[in-house]
Coordinates of C-alpha atoms and ligand atoms in Angstrom, one line a residue:
X9 CA 1.1 29.0 6.8
X10 CA 4.4 27.2 6.3
X11 CA 5.9 24.9 3.7
X12 CA 6.5 22.1 6.3
X13 CA 2.7 22.1 7.0
X14 CA 2.0 21.7 3.3
X15 CA 4.6 18.9 2.8
X16 CA 4.4 15.1 2.8
X17 CA 7.3 13.3 4.3
X18 CA 8.6 9.9 3.3
X19 CA 10.7 8.0 5.8
X20 CA 13.6 5.8 4.6
X21 CA 15.2 3.2 6.8
X22 CA 18.4 2.9 4.8
X23 CA 19.4 -0.6 5.8
X24 CA 16.2 -2.0 4.3
X25 CA 15.6 0.3 1.3
X26 CA 17.9 -0.6 -1.6
X27 CA 21.3 -2.2 -1.7
X28 CA 23.5 -1.1 -4.5
X29 CA 26.6 -3.2 -4.0
X30 CA 25.4 -6.7 -3.1
X31 CA 26.5 -6.8 0.5
X32 CA 22.9 -7.4 1.6
X33 CA 22.5 -4.0 3.3
X34 CA 20.7 -1.0 1.9
X35 CA 22.9 2.0 1.2
X36 CA 23.1 5.6 0.1
X37 CA 23.7 4.9 -3.6
X38 CA 20.7 2.6 -3.4
X39 CA 18.6 5.6 -2.2
X40 CA 19.9 7.9 -4.9
X41 CA 18.9 5.4 -7.5
X42 CA 15.3 5.6 -6.3
X43 CA 14.9 9.4 -6.1
X44 CA 13.1 9.3 -9.4
X45 CA 10.6 6.8 -7.9
X46 CA 10.0 9.1 -4.9
X47 CA 9.5 12.1 -7.2
X48 CA 6.9 10.1 -9.1
X49 CA 5.1 9.4 -5.8
X50 CA 5.2 13.2 -5.2
X51 CA 6.6 13.5 -1.7
X52 CA 8.4 16.7 -0.6
X53 CA 10.8 15.6 2.1
X54 CA 12.7 12.4 3.0
X55 CA 13.4 11.6 6.6
X56 CA 16.5 9.5 6.6
X57 CA 16.9 7.2 9.6
X58 CA 20.5 7.4 10.9
X59 CA 23.3 7.0 8.4
X60 CA 26.2 7.9 10.7
X61 CA 29.0 5.7 11.8
X62 CA 27.7 3.1 14.1
X63 CA 28.5 -0.4 15.6
X64 CA 24.8 -1.1 14.9
X65 CA 23.7 -2.4 18.2
X66 CA 20.4 -0.7 17.4
X67 CA 20.8 -0.3 13.6
X68 CA 22.4 3.1 13.7
X69 CA 20.5 4.6 16.6
X70 CA 23.9 4.1 18.4
X71 CA 26.2 6.6 16.8
X72 CA 30.0 6.5 17.2
X73 CA 30.7 9.5 15.0
X74 CA 28.1 12.1 14.1
X75 CA 30.1 13.5 11.2
X76 CA 31.1 10.3 9.4
X77 CA 28.9 8.0 7.3
X78 CA 28.4 4.3 8.3
X79 CA 30.7 2.1 6.3
X80 CA 27.9 -0.2 5.2
X81 CA 26.0 2.8 3.8
X82 CA 28.9 4.4 1.8
X83 CA 30.9 7.6 2.0
X84 CA 30.4 11.3 2.5
X85 CA 30.7 11.7 -1.3
X86 CA 27.7 9.3 -1.7
X87 CA 25.8 11.4 0.8
X88 CA 26.6 14.7 -1.1
X89 CA 25.4 13.0 -4.3
X90 CA 22.2 11.9 -2.6
X91 CA 21.5 15.4 -1.3
X92 CA 22.2 17.0 -4.6
X93 CA 20.1 14.5 -6.5
X94 CA 17.2 14.9 -4.1
X95 CA 17.4 18.7 -4.3
X96 CA 17.5 18.6 -8.1
X97 CA 14.3 16.7 -7.9
X98 CA 12.7 19.1 -5.5
X99 CA 13.0 16.8 -2.5
X100 CA 14.3 17.9 0.8
X101 CA 16.3 15.8 3.3
X102 CA 15.6 15.7 7.0
X103 CA 18.3 13.9 9.0
X104 CA 17.8 11.8 12.1
X105 CA 19.4 13.4 15.1
X106 CA 20.1 11.0 17.9
X107 CA 21.5 13.0 20.8
X108 CA 19.8 11.6 23.9
X109 CA 22.6 9.0 23.7
X110 CA 25.6 8.0 21.6
X111 CA 27.3 4.7 21.1
X112 CA 29.6 3.4 23.8
X113 CA 32.2 3.3 21.0
X114 CA 32.0 7.0 20.4
X115 CA 35.4 8.6 21.3
X116 CA 33.6 10.9 23.8
X117 CA 32.4 7.9 25.8
X118 CA 35.8 6.1 25.5
X119 CA 37.4 9.2 27.1
X120 CA 34.6 9.6 29.6
X121 CA 34.9 6.2 31.0
X122 CA 38.8 6.3 31.1
X123 CA 39.0 8.1 34.4
X124 CA 36.9 10.2 36.8
X125 CA 38.9 13.3 36.1
X126 CA 38.8 13.1 32.3
X127 CA 37.5 16.3 30.7
X128 CA 34.6 14.4 29.1
X129 CA 33.7 12.5 32.3
X130 CA 30.7 14.8 32.8
X131 CA 29.5 14.4 29.1
X132 CA 27.8 11.2 30.3
X133 CA 25.9 10.4 33.4
X134 CA 28.0 8.5 36.0
X135 CA 26.9 7.6 39.5
X136 CA 28.2 5.4 42.3
X137 CA 26.2 2.4 43.3
X138 CA 23.6 2.6 46.1
X139 CA 24.0 0.0 48.9
X140 CA 25.7 -2.4 46.5
X141 CA 22.9 -1.9 43.9
X142 CA 22.4 0.2 40.8
X143 CA 21.9 4.0 41.5
X144 CA 18.2 3.7 40.8
X145 CA 15.8 0.8 40.1
X146 CA 14.8 2.1 36.6
X147 CA 14.1 -0.4 33.8
X148 CA 15.7 0.3 30.4
X149 CA 13.5 0.4 27.2
X150 CA 15.3 -2.6 26.0
X151 CA 14.9 -4.4 29.3
X152 CA 17.2 -4.9 32.3
X153 CA 18.5 -2.0 34.4
X154 CA 19.2 1.5 32.9
X155 CA 22.6 1.4 34.7
X156 CA 25.7 -0.5 33.7
X157 CA 28.6 -1.0 36.0
X158 CA 32.0 -0.1 34.6
X159 CA 35.0 -1.6 36.3
X160 CA 37.5 1.0 35.2
X161 CA 36.3 3.6 37.7
X162 CA 33.9 1.5 39.8
X163 CA 30.8 3.6 38.8
X164 CA 27.6 3.1 36.8
X165 CA 26.6 4.9 33.7
X166 CA 23.0 5.6 32.6
X167 CA 21.6 4.1 29.5
X168 CA 17.8 4.4 28.9
X169 CA 18.1 2.1 25.9
X170 CA 20.8 -0.7 25.5
X171 CA 24.0 -0.7 27.4
X172 CA 25.8 0.2 24.2
X173 CA 23.8 3.5 24.1
X174 CA 25.0 5.6 27.1
X175 CA 22.9 8.7 27.7
X176 CA 24.6 12.1 27.1
X177 CA 24.6 14.5 29.9
X178 CA 22.7 17.6 28.7
X179 CA 23.4 19.4 32.0
X180 CA 27.0 19.9 30.7
X181 CA 27.2 23.2 28.6
X182 CA 30.3 22.1 26.6
X183 CA 28.5 18.9 25.5
X184 CA 25.5 21.0 24.4
X185 CA 27.9 23.4 22.5
X186 CA 29.5 20.4 20.7
X187 CA 26.1 19.1 19.6
X188 CA 25.0 22.5 18.3
X189 CA 28.2 22.8 16.3
X190 CA 27.6 19.4 14.8
X191 CA 24.0 20.3 13.9
X192 CA 25.3 23.5 12.3
X193 CA 27.8 21.6 10.3
X194 CA 25.1 19.4 8.8
X195 CA 22.8 22.4 8.1
X196 CA 25.6 24.3 6.4
X197 CA 26.1 21.2 4.2
X198 CA 22.5 21.9 3.0
X199 CA 20.3 19.4 4.8
X200 CA 16.8 20.6 5.4
X201 CA 15.9 19.6 8.9
X202 CA 16.1 17.2 11.8
X203 CA 13.9 14.4 13.2
X204 CA 15.1 14.3 16.8
X205 CA 15.2 10.9 18.5
X206 CA 13.5 10.6 21.9
X207 CA 14.3 14.3 22.3
X208 CA 11.9 14.7 25.3
X209 CA 14.3 12.4 27.3
X210 CA 17.3 14.6 27.3
X211 CA 16.6 16.4 30.6
X212 CA 16.7 14.1 33.6
X213 CA 15.5 14.8 37.2
X214 CA 19.0 15.1 38.6
X215 CA 17.9 13.9 42.0
X216 CA 17.5 10.4 40.4
X217 CA 14.5 9.2 42.4
X218 CA 13.4 5.5 42.5
X219 CA 10.8 4.5 39.9
X220 CA 7.5 3.0 40.9
X221 CA 7.6 -0.8 40.9
X222 CA 4.7 -2.6 39.4
X223 CA 3.9 -5.8 41.2
X224 CA 5.9 -8.8 40.2
X225 CA 8.5 -6.9 38.3
X226 CA 12.1 -6.6 39.1
X227 CA 12.7 -3.0 37.9
X228 CA 10.8 0.2 38.4
X229 CA 9.4 2.7 35.9
X230 CA 11.6 5.8 36.0
X231 CA 10.0 7.5 33.0
X232 CA 8.5 10.4 34.9
X233 CA 12.0 11.3 35.9
X234 CA 13.3 11.6 32.4
X235 CA 10.3 12.2 30.1
X236 CA 9.7 15.9 29.6
X237 CA 12.2 16.6 32.4
X238 CA 12.8 19.8 34.3
X239 CA 15.1 21.6 31.8
X240 CA 13.7 20.2 28.5
X241 CA 12.1 23.4 27.3
X242 CA 15.2 25.4 28.3
X243 CA 17.4 23.1 26.3
X244 CA 15.2 23.1 23.2
X245 CA 14.9 26.9 23.3
X246 CA 18.6 27.2 23.5
X247 CA 19.1 24.8 20.6
X248 CA 16.5 26.8 18.7
X249 CA 18.2 30.0 19.3
X250 CA 21.8 28.7 18.7
X251 CA 21.0 26.6 15.6
X252 CA 17.4 26.0 14.3
X253 CA 16.3 29.6 14.1
X254 CA 19.1 30.4 11.7
X255 CA 17.7 28.2 9.0
X256 CA 14.4 27.6 7.2
X257 CA 14.0 24.0 8.1
X258 CA 11.6 21.3 9.2
X259 CA 11.9 19.8 12.7
X260 CA 10.0 17.0 14.4
X261 CA 10.7 15.7 17.8
X262 CA 10.1 12.1 18.7
X263 CA 8.4 12.4 22.1
X264 CA 7.0 9.2 23.7
X265 CA 4.5 9.8 26.4
X266 CA 3.6 13.4 25.5
X267 CA 0.0 14.7 25.9
X268 CA -1.5 17.4 23.6
X269 CA -1.0 20.0 26.3
X270 CA 2.7 19.1 26.5
X271 CA 2.9 19.0 22.7
X272 CA 1.8 22.6 22.7
X273 CA 4.8 23.6 24.7
X274 CA 7.1 21.9 22.2
X275 CA 5.4 23.1 19.1
X276 CA 3.4 26.3 20.0
X277 CA 3.9 29.3 17.7
X278 CA 5.7 31.5 20.2
X279 CA 7.6 28.8 21.9
X280 CA 10.6 28.7 19.6
X281 CA 11.2 25.0 20.0
X282 CA 10.1 22.5 17.3
X283 CA 7.6 22.5 14.4
X284 CA 5.9 19.3 15.4
X285 CA 6.3 16.1 17.5
X286 CA 5.5 12.4 17.1
X287 CA 3.1 11.4 19.7
X288 CA 2.5 7.7 20.6
X289 CA -1.0 7.5 22.0
X290 CA -2.6 5.9 18.9
X291 CA 0.4 3.5 18.6
X292 CA -0.2 2.3 22.1
X293 CA -3.7 1.0 21.4
X294 CA -4.0 -2.5 22.5
X295 CA -1.1 -2.4 24.9
X296 CA -1.5 -4.7 27.9
X297 CA 0.3 -5.4 31.1
X298 CA 3.6 -6.1 29.3
X299 CA 3.0 -3.2 27.0
X300 CA 2.9 -4.1 23.3
X301 CA 4.1 -7.6 24.1
X302 CA 0.7 -8.4 25.6
X303 CA -1.3 -7.0 22.7
X304 CA -5.1 -6.8 23.2
X305 CA -7.9 -6.2 20.8
X306 CA -8.5 -2.5 20.1
X307 CA -11.7 -0.5 19.5
X308 CA -12.2 2.0 16.7
X309 CA -13.9 4.4 19.2
X310 CA -10.6 4.5 21.1
X311 CA -8.6 5.3 18.0
X312 CA -11.1 8.0 17.1
X313 CA -11.0 9.5 20.6
X314 CA -7.3 9.6 20.7
X315 CA -6.8 11.1 17.2
X316 CA -9.6 13.6 17.9
X317 CA -8.0 14.7 21.2
X318 CA -4.8 15.5 19.2
X319 CA -6.6 17.2 16.3
X320 CA -8.6 19.4 18.6
X321 CA -5.8 19.9 21.1
X322 CA -3.4 21.4 18.5
X323 CA -5.9 23.2 16.3
X324 CA -5.2 26.7 17.5
X325 CA -1.6 26.4 18.5
X326 CA 1.0 23.8 17.6
X327 CA 1.0 21.4 14.7
X328 CA 0.3 17.6 14.4
X329 CA 2.5 15.0 12.7
X330 CA 0.4 12.2 11.1
X331 CA 1.6 8.7 10.9
X332 CA 0.5 5.1 11.0
X333 CA 4.0 3.5 10.5
X334 CA 7.6 3.9 11.1
X335 CA 10.6 1.7 11.6
X336 CA 9.5 0.9 15.2
X337 CA 5.9 0.0 14.4
X338 CA 4.1 -2.9 12.7
X339 CA 2.7 -2.4 9.2
X340 CA -0.6 -0.6 9.5
X341 CA -2.5 -2.6 6.9
X342 CA -1.9 -5.7 9.1
X343 CA -2.6 -3.8 12.3
X344 CA -5.6 -1.6 11.6
X345 CA -6.6 -2.9 8.2
X346 CA -6.8 -6.3 6.5
X347 CA -3.7 -7.8 5.0
X348 CA -5.5 -10.6 3.3
X349 CA -8.5 -10.3 0.9
X350 CA -8.9 -6.6 1.5
X351 CA -5.3 -5.6 1.6
X352 CA -5.5 -3.1 -1.3
X353 CA -8.8 -1.4 -0.3
X354 CA -8.0 -1.3 3.4
X355 CA -4.5 0.2 2.7
X356 CA -6.2 2.9 0.7
X357 CA -8.8 3.5 3.4
X358 CA -6.2 3.9 6.0
X359 CA -4.2 6.3 3.8
X360 CA -7.4 8.4 3.2
X361 CA -8.2 8.5 6.9
X362 CA -4.7 9.7 7.8
X363 CA -4.0 12.1 5.0
X364 CA -7.2 14.0 5.4
X365 CA -6.5 14.8 9.0
X366 CA -4.9 18.1 10.0
X367 CA -1.1 17.9 10.2
X368 CA 2.0 16.9 8.2
X369 CA 1.6 13.3 6.9
X370 CA 4.5 10.8 7.0
X371 CA 4.7 7.8 4.8
X372 CA 7.0 4.9 5.8
X373 CA 8.8 3.1 3.1
X374 CA 6.7 0.3 1.6
X375 CA 3.5 1.7 3.0
X376 CA 2.7 3.1 -0.4
X377 CA 2.6 -0.4 -1.9
X378 CA 0.8 -1.9 1.1
X379 CA 3.6 -4.0 2.6
X380 CA 2.4 -6.2 5.4
X381 CA 3.7 -7.7 8.6
X382 CA 5.9 -10.8 8.4
X383 CA 5.4 -13.9 10.6
X384 CA 8.8 -15.5 10.8
X385 CA 8.6 -18.9 12.5
X386 CA 11.8 -18.9 14.3
X387 CA 13.4 -16.4 16.7
X388 CA 16.7 -16.6 14.8
X389 CA 15.1 -14.9 11.9
X390 CA 14.6 -11.8 14.0
X391 CA 17.4 -9.2 14.3
X392 CA 15.9 -6.4 16.4
X393 CA 17.6 -5.8 19.8
X394 CA 14.3 -4.8 21.4
X395 CA 12.5 -7.9 20.2
X396 CA 15.4 -10.3 21.2
X397 CA 15.9 -8.7 24.6
X398 CA 12.2 -8.7 25.4
X399 CA 11.9 -12.4 24.3
X400 CA 14.7 -13.4 26.7
X401 CA 13.4 -11.5 29.6
X402 CA 9.7 -12.2 29.2
X403 CA 9.9 -15.9 28.2
X404 CA 12.7 -16.9 30.6
X405 CA 11.1 -14.9 33.3
X406 CA 7.9 -16.9 32.7
X407 CA 5.9 -13.7 32.2
X408 CA 4.8 -14.9 28.7
X409 CA 4.8 -18.3 27.1
X410 CA 6.9 -18.8 23.9
X411 CA 3.7 -19.0 21.9
X412 CA 2.4 -15.8 23.3
X413 CA 5.6 -14.0 22.7
X414 CA 6.0 -15.2 19.1
X415 CA 2.4 -14.1 18.5
X416 CA 3.2 -10.7 20.0
X417 CA 6.3 -10.4 17.8
X418 CA 4.2 -11.2 14.8
X419 CA 1.6 -8.5 15.8
X420 CA 3.8 -5.7 17.1
X421 CA 7.5 -6.4 16.7
X422 CA 9.7 -3.8 15.1
X423 CA 11.2 -6.1 12.4
X424 CA 7.7 -6.1 10.7
X425 CA 8.7 -2.7 9.4
X426 CA 12.3 -3.6 8.7
X427 CA 12.2 -6.4 6.1
X428 CA 13.6 -5.2 2.7
X429 CA 11.5 -3.2 0.3
X430 CA 10.0 -5.2 -2.5
X431 CA 11.1 -3.6 -5.7
X432 CA 10.1 -6.4 -8.0
X433 CA 9.3 -10.1 -8.1
X434 CA 12.8 -11.3 -8.8
X435 CA 14.9 -13.0 -6.1
X436 CA 15.2 -11.0 -2.8
X437 CA 12.5 -8.8 -4.2
X438 CA 15.1 -6.8 -6.2
X439 CA 16.5 -5.4 -2.9
X440 CA 19.9 -7.0 -3.2
X441 CA 21.9 -9.3 -5.3
X442 CA 23.5 -10.7 -2.2
X443 CA 22.0 -12.2 1.0
X444 CA 19.8 -9.7 2.7
X445 CA 20.6 -8.8 6.3
X446 CA 17.1 -9.8 7.3
X447 CA 14.8 -12.1 5.3
X448 CA 12.4 -10.7 2.7
X449 CA 8.7 -11.0 3.4
X450 CA 7.6 -14.1 1.4
X451 CA 4.7 -12.2 -0.2
X452 CA 7.0 -10.0 -2.4
X453 CA 5.8 -11.6 -5.7
X454 CA 2.4 -10.2 -5.1
X455 CA 3.3 -7.0 -3.3
X456 CA 6.0 -5.1 -5.1
X457 CA 6.8 -1.7 -6.6
X458 CA 7.0 -3.0 -10.2
X459 CA 3.5 -4.4 -10.1
X460 CA 2.2 -1.3 -8.4
X461 CA 3.6 1.0 -11.0
X462 CA 2.0 -1.1 -13.8
X463 CA -1.4 -1.2 -12.2
X464 CA -3.3 2.1 -12.4
X465 CA -5.6 1.0 -9.6
X466 CA -2.7 0.4 -7.2
X467 CA -2.1 1.7 -3.7
X468 CA 0.9 3.6 -5.1
X469 CA -1.3 5.7 -7.4
X470 CA -3.8 6.3 -4.6
X471 CA -1.1 7.8 -2.4
X472 CA 0.1 9.8 -5.4
X473 CA -3.4 11.2 -5.7
X474 CA -3.7 12.0 -2.0
X475 CA -0.5 13.9 -2.2
X476 CA -1.7 15.8 -5.2
X477 CA -5.0 16.7 -3.6
X478 CA -3.1 18.2 -0.7
X479 CA -1.4 20.6 -3.1
X480 CA -4.7 21.5 -4.8
X481 CA -7.0 22.0 -1.8
X482 CA -5.9 24.3 1.0
X483 CA -8.6 22.9 3.2
X484 CA -6.7 19.5 3.4
X485 CA -3.8 21.3 5.1
X486 CA -5.5 24.0 7.0
X487 CA -9.2 23.1 7.5
X488 CA -10.6 22.6 11.0
X489 CA -11.3 19.1 12.1
X490 CA -14.6 17.9 13.6
X491 CA -15.5 14.3 14.4
X492 CA -18.9 13.0 13.5
X493 CA -20.5 9.6 14.5
X494 CA -18.3 9.6 17.6
X495 CA -19.4 6.2 19.0
X496 CA -19.7 4.2 15.8
X497 CA -17.4 1.2 16.0
X498 CA -17.1 0.6 12.3
X499 CA -17.1 4.0 10.6
X500 CA -14.6 6.8 11.2
X501 CA -16.1 9.9 9.7
X502 CA -15.1 13.6 10.1
X503 CA -15.4 16.9 8.5
X504 CA -12.8 19.6 7.8
X505 CA -13.9 23.2 7.4
X506 CA -12.2 26.3 5.9
X507 CA -14.1 29.5 5.1
X508 CA -17.2 28.4 3.1
X509 CA -15.9 24.9 2.3
X510 CA -16.1 21.6 4.0
X511 CA -14.6 18.2 3.4
X512 CA -16.5 15.1 4.4
X513 CA -14.3 12.1 5.1
X514 CA -16.0 8.7 5.5
X515 CA -13.9 5.6 6.3
X516 CA -15.2 2.1 7.0
X517 CA -12.7 0.3 9.3
X518 CA -14.6 -3.0 9.1
X519 CA -15.1 -6.1 7.0
X520 CA -18.8 -5.5 7.2
X521 CA -21.2 -3.2 5.4
X522 CA -22.4 -0.6 7.9
X523 CA -24.8 2.1 6.9
X524 CA -23.6 5.6 6.8
X525 CA -26.1 8.4 7.5
X526 CA -24.9 12.0 7.4
X527 CA -25.8 13.7 10.7
X528 CA -28.0 16.7 10.6
X529 CA -26.5 20.2 10.6
X530 CA -23.9 19.7 7.8
X531 CA -25.1 22.3 5.3
X532 CA -24.0 22.5 1.6
X533 CA -25.3 23.3 -1.8
X534 CA -23.1 21.3 -4.0
X535 CA -20.8 18.3 -3.5
X536 CA -17.9 16.7 -5.4
X537 CA -16.2 13.4 -4.8
X538 CA -12.5 14.0 -4.4
X539 CA -11.3 10.4 -3.9
X540 CA -12.6 6.9 -3.2
X541 CA -11.3 3.4 -3.0
X542 CA -14.2 1.8 -4.8
X543 CA -15.9 3.1 -7.9
X544 CA -18.8 5.5 -7.0
X545 CA -21.5 6.1 -9.6
X546 CA -22.0 9.7 -10.3
X547 CA -25.5 10.2 -9.0
X548 CA -25.1 7.9 -6.0
X549 CA -26.1 9.5 -2.7
X550 CA -23.7 9.9 0.1
X551 CA -26.1 11.2 2.8
X552 CA -27.4 7.7 3.3
X553 CA -25.6 4.6 1.9
X554 CA -24.4 1.1 2.7
X555 CA -20.7 1.0 2.8
X556 CA -18.6 -1.7 1.3
X557 CA -15.8 -3.4 3.4
X558 CA -13.1 -0.9 4.1
X559 CA -14.6 1.7 1.9
X560 CA -13.4 5.3 2.0
X561 CA -14.8 8.4 0.3
X562 CA -13.9 12.1 0.6
X563 CA -16.4 14.7 -0.6
X564 CA -15.9 18.4 -1.0
X565 CA -19.0 20.3 0.1
X566 CA -19.6 23.9 -0.8
Ligands
LIG630 C1 13.6 5.7 19.0 C2 14.0 5.1 17.7 O1 12.9 5.4 16.8 C3 14.2 3.7 17.9 O2 14.4 2.9 16.7 C4 15.5 3.6 18.8 O3 15.7 2.2 19.1 C5 15.3 4.4 20.1 N1 14.7 5.7 19.8 C6 16.7 4.6 20.7 O4 17.5 5.4 19.9

């Protein structure tokens, strides 16, 4: 048992949360002004996306000083006030730790590139070209090569993301020491944990082999040479020994491409690495030949199979994180629910389905009021580097038509999650008195915090109840998960079991009215409805009933 297993985390993307000074960009004072709201919701921990000094090539995921606050977000004094206010309200703060790469404007990189014999040269990954080409054929996550030529010394540096995000060289012990010191400095300030950005990318295969080329593509896929690389567990165990083990904190690693077996190595009880990881298998549903940019229809049975593999895979050792949304993913009510007529019920159904699984749930800002995707008409309205680079490469390379790409951006682009939070129905949704850095979703008059707080039947109060139930029923945290009705394409139903108790979770993912029938073998003598998104009449049966569109019910069986 552990407090971080019993907690609910709320992710804040500061740029889009709340602006306090009218410059159109969310900031720390804005967050402090909303702690009361988060306390009302009932969350335990805030995960703060990066707030450090940054030229914002990738909205703060390119850090130029790990111990200074980004100008747009405020000052260190503002941070201290935020931390204190959060703690006074019983809320912990988990910081984003981005140490696979820094910004190219970080003084370490400026030194590193200045000459081959600079003392920080080896803090980044430099290689000479190969036959007049880049050192390997790897493709960067934001398109193009992972290598950028630098004229000063005539060598290339590695960047798995944008060329303004050079990868740090974890092979170098003094770089590692510096990072551990920086982490210790933050922890001594009183922060409560770290979310670690693409942490399973920090150990590279130092032979730098060529990646596999998929037909018709210019670059190869080098991921198997940097995902879960040769020294990854050694590095994390060292970090744990030097830093993490000295504090009672929460840690979660962002780990694209991990399987449940690998996740056990990162999160297993005796491994001394991390508490949990973010896996991506359920987020990849519908990916086509161009990944998320050729979005395909998805099947509920695939979602169930994936989540079940993770639930069962980590049930004895390790721990799951549970999420539908973050700042890189589209809004779940648009993706797996219905953002039109059934927006409210389907958002509640999705929340039920996720929060009743075993693991630590994460709520992404705006999810608790059912914010939806945005369909901006013009590319100029988009700000995200990943989206803009992908558009250029895929459309000019004739791999997708403009229409196909715009549709993909609407369905899966990262800016869906990054439009400002709707606080009320006034101009700019109460996010800023200035001009927001990215446009507000036009549906803010209907979907906003003020309305949600006034309406007792809102998504907000439903989340509040889910969080409260977690505190009241140990089975929600610790119960064993078992899938029922495996092949049903409309209903996702499962049980949780702890000692003599069971939970029965029934979620209709469709617009239709399928019939739910309780499979044989689930024994109980009494039942109690814990939560539902439609009214259920007291003596109504649940062993056999016709479900309403997007209906969800949770029963406790004893
Ligand atoms: C993962 C982060 O979540 C994403 O926003 C960022 O662009 C990349 N890592 C690079 O830091």
